[in-house]
Coordinates of C-alpha atoms in Angstrom, one line a residue:
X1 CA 0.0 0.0 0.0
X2 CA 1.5 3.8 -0.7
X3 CA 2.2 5.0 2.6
X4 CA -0.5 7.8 3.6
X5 CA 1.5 10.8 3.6
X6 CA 1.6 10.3 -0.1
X7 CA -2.1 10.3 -0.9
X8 CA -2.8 14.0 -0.8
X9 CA 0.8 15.0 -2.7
X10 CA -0.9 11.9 -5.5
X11 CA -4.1 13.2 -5.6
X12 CA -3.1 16.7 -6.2
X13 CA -0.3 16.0 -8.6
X14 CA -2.8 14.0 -10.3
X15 CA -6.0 16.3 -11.0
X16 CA -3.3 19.6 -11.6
X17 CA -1.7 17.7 -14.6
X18 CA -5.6 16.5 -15.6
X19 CA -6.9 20.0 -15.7
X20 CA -3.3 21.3 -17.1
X21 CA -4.2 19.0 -20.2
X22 CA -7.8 20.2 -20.8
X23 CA -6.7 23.7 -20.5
X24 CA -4.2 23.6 -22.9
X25 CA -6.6 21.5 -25.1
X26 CA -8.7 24.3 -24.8
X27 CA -6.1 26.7 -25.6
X28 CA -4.5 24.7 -29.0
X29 CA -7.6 23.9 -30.4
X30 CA -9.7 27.5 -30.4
X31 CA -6.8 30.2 -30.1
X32 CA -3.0 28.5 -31.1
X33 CA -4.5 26.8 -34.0
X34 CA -5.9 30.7 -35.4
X35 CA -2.5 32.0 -34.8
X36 CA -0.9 29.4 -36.5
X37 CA -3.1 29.8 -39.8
X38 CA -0.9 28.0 -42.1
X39 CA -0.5 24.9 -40.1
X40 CA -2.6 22.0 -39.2
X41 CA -2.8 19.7 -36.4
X42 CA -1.5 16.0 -37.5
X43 CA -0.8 12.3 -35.2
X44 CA 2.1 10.1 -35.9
X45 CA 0.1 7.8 -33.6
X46 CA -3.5 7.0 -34.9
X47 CA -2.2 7.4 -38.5
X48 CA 1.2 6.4 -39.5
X49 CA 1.0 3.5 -36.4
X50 CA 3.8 5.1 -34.0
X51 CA 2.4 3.7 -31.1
X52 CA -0.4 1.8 -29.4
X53 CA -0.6 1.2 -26.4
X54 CA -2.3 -3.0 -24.4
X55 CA -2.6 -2.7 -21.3
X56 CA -2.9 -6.2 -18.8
X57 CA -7.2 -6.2 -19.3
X58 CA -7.1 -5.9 -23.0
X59 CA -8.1 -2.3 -23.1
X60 CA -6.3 -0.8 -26.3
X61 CA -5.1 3.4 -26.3
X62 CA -3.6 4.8 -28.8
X63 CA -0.5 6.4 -27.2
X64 CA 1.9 4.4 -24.7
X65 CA 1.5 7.8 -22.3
X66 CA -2.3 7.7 -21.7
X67 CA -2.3 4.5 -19.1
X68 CA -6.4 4.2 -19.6
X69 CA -6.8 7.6 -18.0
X70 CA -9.0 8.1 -21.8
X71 CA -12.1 5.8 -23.3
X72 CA -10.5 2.7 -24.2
X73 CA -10.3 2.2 -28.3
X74 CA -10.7 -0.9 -27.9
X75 CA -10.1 -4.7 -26.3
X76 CA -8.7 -7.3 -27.7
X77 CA -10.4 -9.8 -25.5
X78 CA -13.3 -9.0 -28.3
X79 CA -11.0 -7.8 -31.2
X80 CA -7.9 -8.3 -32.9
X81 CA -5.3 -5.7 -33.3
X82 CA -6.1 -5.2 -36.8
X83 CA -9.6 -4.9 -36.3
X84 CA -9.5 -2.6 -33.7
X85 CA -6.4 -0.2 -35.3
X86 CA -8.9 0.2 -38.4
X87 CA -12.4 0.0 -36.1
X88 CA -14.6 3.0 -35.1
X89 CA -12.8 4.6 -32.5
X90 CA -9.6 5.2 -34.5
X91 CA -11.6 6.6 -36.9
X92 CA -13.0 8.7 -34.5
X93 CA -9.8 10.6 -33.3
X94 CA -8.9 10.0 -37.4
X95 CA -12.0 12.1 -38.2
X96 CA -11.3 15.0 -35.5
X97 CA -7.9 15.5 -36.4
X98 CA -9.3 15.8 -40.7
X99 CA -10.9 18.9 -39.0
X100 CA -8.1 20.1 -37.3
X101 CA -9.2 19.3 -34.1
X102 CA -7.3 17.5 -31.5
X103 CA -9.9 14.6 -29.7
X104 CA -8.0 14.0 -26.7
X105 CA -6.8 16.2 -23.8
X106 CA -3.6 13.5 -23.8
X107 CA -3.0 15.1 -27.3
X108 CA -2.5 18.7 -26.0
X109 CA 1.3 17.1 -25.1
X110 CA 1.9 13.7 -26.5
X111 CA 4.8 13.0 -28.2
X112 CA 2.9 11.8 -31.6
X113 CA 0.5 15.3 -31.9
X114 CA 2.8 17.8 -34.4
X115 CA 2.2 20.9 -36.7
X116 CA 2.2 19.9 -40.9
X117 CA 1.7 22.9 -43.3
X118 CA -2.2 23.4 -44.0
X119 CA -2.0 22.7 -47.0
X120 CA -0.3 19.1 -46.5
X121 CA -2.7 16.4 -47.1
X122 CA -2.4 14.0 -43.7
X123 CA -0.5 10.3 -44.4
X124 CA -2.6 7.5 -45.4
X125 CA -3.7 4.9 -42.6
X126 CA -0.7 2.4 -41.7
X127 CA -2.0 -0.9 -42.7
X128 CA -0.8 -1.9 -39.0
X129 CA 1.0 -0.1 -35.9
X130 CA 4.3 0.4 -36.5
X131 CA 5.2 0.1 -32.5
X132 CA 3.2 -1.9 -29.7
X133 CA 3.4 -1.1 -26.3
X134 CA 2.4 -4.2 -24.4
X135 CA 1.6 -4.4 -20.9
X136 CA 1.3 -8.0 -19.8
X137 CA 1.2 -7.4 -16.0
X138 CA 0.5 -4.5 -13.5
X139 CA 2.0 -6.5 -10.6
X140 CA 5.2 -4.3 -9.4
X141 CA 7.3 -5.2 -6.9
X142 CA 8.1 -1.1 -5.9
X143 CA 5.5 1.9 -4.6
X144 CA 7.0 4.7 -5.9
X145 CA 5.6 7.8 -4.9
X146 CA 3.2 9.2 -6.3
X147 CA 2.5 6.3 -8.2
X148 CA -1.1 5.0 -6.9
X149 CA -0.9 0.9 -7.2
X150 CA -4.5 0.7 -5.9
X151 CA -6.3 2.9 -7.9
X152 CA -4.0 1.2 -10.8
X153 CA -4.7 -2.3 -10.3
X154 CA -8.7 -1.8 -9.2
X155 CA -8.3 0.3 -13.0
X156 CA -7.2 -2.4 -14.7
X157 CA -9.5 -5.4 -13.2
X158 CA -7.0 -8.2 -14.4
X159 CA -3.5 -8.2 -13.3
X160 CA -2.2 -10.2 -15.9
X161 CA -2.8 -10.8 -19.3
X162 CA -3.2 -14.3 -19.9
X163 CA -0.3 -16.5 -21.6
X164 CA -2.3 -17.5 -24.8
X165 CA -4.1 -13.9 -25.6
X166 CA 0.0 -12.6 -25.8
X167 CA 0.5 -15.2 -27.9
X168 CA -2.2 -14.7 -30.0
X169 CA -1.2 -11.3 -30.5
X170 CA 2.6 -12.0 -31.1
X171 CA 1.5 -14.1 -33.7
X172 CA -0.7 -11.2 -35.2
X173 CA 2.5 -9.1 -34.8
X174 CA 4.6 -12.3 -37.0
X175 CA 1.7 -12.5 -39.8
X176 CA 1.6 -8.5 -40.9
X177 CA 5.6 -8.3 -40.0
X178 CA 5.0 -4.5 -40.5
X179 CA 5.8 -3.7 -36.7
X180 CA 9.4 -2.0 -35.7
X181 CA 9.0 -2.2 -32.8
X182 CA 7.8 -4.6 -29.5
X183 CA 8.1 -2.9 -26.2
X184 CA 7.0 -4.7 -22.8
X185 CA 6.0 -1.7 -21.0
X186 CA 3.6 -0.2 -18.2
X187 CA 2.6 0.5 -15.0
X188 CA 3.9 -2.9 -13.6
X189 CA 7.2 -4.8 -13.4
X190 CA 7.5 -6.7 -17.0
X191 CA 9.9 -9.1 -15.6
X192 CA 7.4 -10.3 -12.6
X193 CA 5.8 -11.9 -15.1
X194 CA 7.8 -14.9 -15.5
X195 CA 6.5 -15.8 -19.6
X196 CA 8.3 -12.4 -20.5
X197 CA 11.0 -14.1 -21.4
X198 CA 9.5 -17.1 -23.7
X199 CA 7.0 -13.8 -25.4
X200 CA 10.4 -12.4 -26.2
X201 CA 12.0 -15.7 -27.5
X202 CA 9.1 -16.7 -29.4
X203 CA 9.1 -13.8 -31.4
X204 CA 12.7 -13.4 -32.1
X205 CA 12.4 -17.2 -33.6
X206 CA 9.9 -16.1 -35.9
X207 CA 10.3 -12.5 -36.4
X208 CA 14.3 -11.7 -36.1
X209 CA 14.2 -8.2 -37.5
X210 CA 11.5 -6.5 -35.2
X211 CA 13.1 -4.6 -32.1
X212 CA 12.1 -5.7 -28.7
X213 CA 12.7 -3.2 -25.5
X214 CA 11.3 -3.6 -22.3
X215 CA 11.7 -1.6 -18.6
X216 CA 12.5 -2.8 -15.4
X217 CA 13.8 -1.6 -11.9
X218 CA 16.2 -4.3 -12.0
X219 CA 16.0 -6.1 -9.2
X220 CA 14.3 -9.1 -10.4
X221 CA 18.1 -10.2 -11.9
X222 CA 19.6 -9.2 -8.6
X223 CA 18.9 -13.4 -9.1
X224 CA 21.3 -14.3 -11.8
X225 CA 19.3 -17.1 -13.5
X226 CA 16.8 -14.4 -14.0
X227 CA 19.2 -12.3 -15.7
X228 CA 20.9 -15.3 -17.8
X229 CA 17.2 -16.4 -19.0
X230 CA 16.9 -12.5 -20.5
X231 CA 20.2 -12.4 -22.4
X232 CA 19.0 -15.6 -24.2
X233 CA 15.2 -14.6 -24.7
X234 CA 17.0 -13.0 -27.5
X235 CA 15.8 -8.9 -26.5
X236 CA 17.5 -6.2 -27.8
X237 CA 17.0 -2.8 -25.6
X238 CA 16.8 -2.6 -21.4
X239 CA 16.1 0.3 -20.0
X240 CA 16.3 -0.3 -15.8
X241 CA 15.1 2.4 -13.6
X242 CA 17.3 3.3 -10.9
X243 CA 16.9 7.0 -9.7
X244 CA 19.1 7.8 -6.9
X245 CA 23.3 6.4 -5.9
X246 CA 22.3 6.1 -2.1
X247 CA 19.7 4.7 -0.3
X248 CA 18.2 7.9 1.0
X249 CA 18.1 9.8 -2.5
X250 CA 16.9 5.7 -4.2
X251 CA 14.3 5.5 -1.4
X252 CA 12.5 8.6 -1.8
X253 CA 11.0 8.1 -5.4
X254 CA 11.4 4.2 -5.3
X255 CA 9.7 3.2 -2.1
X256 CA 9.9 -0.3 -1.3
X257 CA 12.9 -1.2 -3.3
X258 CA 16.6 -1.8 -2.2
X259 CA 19.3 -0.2 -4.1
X260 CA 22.2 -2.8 -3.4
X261 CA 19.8 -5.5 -5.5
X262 CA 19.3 -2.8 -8.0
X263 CA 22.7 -2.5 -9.1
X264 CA 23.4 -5.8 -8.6
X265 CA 20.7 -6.8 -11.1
X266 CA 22.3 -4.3 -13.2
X267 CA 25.5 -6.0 -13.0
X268 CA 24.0 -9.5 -13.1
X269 CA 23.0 -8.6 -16.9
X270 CA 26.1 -7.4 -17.7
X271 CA 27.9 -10.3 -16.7
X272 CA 25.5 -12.8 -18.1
X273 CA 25.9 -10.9 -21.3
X274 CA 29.5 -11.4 -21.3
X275 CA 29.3 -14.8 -20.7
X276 CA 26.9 -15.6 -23.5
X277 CA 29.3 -13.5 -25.7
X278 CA 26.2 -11.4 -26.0
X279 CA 25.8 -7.8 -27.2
X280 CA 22.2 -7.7 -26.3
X281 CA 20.5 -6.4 -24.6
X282 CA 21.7 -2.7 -24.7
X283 CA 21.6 -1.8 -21.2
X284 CA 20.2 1.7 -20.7
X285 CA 20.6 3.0 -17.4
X286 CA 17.4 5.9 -16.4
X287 CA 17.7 7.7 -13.6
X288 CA 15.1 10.2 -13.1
X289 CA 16.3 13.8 -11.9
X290 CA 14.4 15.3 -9.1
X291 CA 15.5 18.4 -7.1
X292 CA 16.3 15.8 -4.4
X293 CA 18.6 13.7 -6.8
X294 CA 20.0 16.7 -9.2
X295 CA 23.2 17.6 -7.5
X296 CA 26.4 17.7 -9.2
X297 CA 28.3 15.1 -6.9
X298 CA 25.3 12.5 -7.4
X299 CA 25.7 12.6 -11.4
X300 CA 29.2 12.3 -10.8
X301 CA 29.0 9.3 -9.0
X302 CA 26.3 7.9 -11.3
X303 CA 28.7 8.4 -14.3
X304 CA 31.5 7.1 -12.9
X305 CA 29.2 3.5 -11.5
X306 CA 27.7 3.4 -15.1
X307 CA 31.6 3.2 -16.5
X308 CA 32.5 0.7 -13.7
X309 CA 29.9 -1.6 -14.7
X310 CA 30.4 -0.6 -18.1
X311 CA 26.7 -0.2 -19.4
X312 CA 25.7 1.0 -22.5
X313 CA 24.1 4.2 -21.8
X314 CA 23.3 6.7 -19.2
X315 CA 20.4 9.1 -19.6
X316 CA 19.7 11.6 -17.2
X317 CA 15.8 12.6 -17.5
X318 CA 13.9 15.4 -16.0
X319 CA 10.3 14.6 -14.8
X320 CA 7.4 16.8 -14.3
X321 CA 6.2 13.9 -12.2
X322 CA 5.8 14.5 -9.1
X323 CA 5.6 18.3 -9.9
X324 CA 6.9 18.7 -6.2
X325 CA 9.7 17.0 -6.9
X326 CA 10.2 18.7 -10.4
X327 CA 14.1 19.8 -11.0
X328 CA 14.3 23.7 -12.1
X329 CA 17.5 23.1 -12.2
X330 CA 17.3 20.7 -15.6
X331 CA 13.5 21.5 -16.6
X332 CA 14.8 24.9 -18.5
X333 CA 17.7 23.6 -20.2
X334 CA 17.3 23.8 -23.8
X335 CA 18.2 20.1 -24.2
X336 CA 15.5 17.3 -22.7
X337 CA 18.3 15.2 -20.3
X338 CA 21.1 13.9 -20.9
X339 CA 22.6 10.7 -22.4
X340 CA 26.3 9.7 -21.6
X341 CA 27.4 6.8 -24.1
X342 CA 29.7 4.0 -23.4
X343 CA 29.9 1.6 -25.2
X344 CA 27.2 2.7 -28.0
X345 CA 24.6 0.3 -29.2
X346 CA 24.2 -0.1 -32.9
X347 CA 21.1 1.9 -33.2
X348 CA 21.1 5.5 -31.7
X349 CA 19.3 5.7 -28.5
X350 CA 17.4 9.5 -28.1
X351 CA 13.8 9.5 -27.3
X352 CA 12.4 12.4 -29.1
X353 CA 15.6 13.5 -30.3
X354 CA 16.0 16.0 -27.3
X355 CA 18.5 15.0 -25.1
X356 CA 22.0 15.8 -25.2
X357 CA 24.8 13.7 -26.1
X358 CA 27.9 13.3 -24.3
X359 CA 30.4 10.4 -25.8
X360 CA 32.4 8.7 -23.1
X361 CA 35.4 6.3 -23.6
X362 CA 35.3 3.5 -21.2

């Protein structure tokens, strides 16, 4: 359960960002939109398939950010994926945006909404998504703050999504082979579900060009057969959350968890990696940057434990989440966070091309 003295901070956090979002809504749709008269409002998402978003009850969104806080598109307990990407619902949000109108308040900052020229007919319909968030369990083994498990997990009504609805939809994923992208993400800890690892094998056997990322906080390979069994499921990108270098700074965001398994985990994959004469997964080390966890000498240390244990990547990323804990210092820099590189994986790792780029030599 989140301890109590975090309810109020949640609640707050929460309805200020929901009423932030209609507001600017508001404001993009009747006034930005008349002072930008030669532009028009276009999604990457619902049209060109950059994301779509399953969460653990089979509810279907179209962006991996929205977490069911909007109507469901659909659920693919009733429909496939195909079905549902070219169904009434995506057409809906299709529809609103041909009249230059965004549907959602998600879209007022989502990272698929942009600006085309007016005049710039909007891309045909992608014959199928090109990346597919997938959230096969809620169960997580943390309570961050700020992070409300119950009203979560009473949201979704399953907790898991059963074995052979995944496979039915990694097999969807194999017969178009039009997808980039897999990525075993959401509100729960991927790797508490133990099938993660066969999903991820199974379509690697059958579909060895598509990408497959996942997240975790890393301590379920603080157990090393844990971390052996994902080097050989055969996925490519890891990003593990670990958002502090001492207990007190971890502890704060990260309640429940314990640093020392953390990093171990971290350098559980590493090793198993090297022992497998692996180069997969990348290993992408997060660490969130709160004004609690901002300070010069935690980076430093960060940096110089990422070298030691000679990950891939380091990306330093401010949060507007919890806006108490927001860091002014970072939040105004004209770069989004920062990414140190190590040992560089093959394919360039910048979400939303905004962070800058620092090249480190091991």
């Amino acid at each position: 359960m989140i301890k109590e003295k975090h309810f109020i901070s949640y609640r707050v956090n929460f309805y200020l960002r929901h009423y932030i979002r209609k507001i600017l809504r508001f404001l993009l749709n009747i006034i930005y939109i008349k002072i930008r008269f030669n532009k028009r409002f276009h999604c990457k998402c619902i049209f060109e398939g950059y994301d779509i978003m399953i969460l653990c009850d089979g509810s279907v969104f179209c962006v991996c950010g929205d977490f069911g806080m909007e109507k469901p598109l659909g659920n693919i307990y009733r429909n496939s994926i195909t079905e549902i990407w070219k169904g009434t619902e995506f057409e809906r949000l299709r529809a609103a945006f041909r009249k230059n109108k965004l549907p959602l308040d998600y879209c007022s900052h989502c990272i698929g909404a942009a600006l085309i020229p007016k005049n710039a007919p909007l891309p045909q319909t992608a014959d199928f998504p090109e990346v597919v968030h997938l959230e096969t369990t809620v169960q997580c083994n943390l309570e961050c703050s700020f992070c409300h498990r119950d009203v979560i997990e009473s949201q979704r009504g399953s907790k898991i999504l059963p074995p052979k609805i995944v496979f039915q939809l990694i097999d969807e994923i194999i017969a178009h082979r039009c997808s980039k992208f897999l990525l075993l993400v959401g509100y729960g800890e991927p790797f508490l579900d133990k099938n993660s690892y066969e999903y991820c094998k199974y379509l690697k056997q059958h579909f060895p060009e598509i990408i497959i990322g996942s997240s975790s906080n890393a301590i379920p390979f603080s157990h090393y057969e844990n971390a052996r069994k994902l080097v050989e499921s055969g996925i490519d990108a890891l990003v593990l959350s670990i958002d502090g270098v001492d207990d007190k700074t971890y502890l704060r965001y990260q309640v429940g968890g314990d640093l020392e398994k953390a990093l171990q985990g971290m350098k559980n994959i590493i090793q198993a990696r090297r022992e497998t004469g692996s180069f997969a997964p990348n290993i992408i080390w997060q660490y969130l940057l709160f004004n609690w966890s901002d300070k010069q000498p935690m980076i430093d240390k960060a940096i110089a434990l990422a070298k030691e244990y000679q990950v891939d990547i380091l990306h330093f990323l401010p949060t507007f989440s919890p806006i108490s804990g927001i860091s002014w210092k970072y939040i105004f820099k004209p770069y989004w966070g920062m990414i140190y590189r190590f040992c560089g994986p093959e394919r360039e790792y910048n979400p939303h091309n905004r962070a800058l780029i620092v090249e480190m030599k091991q």
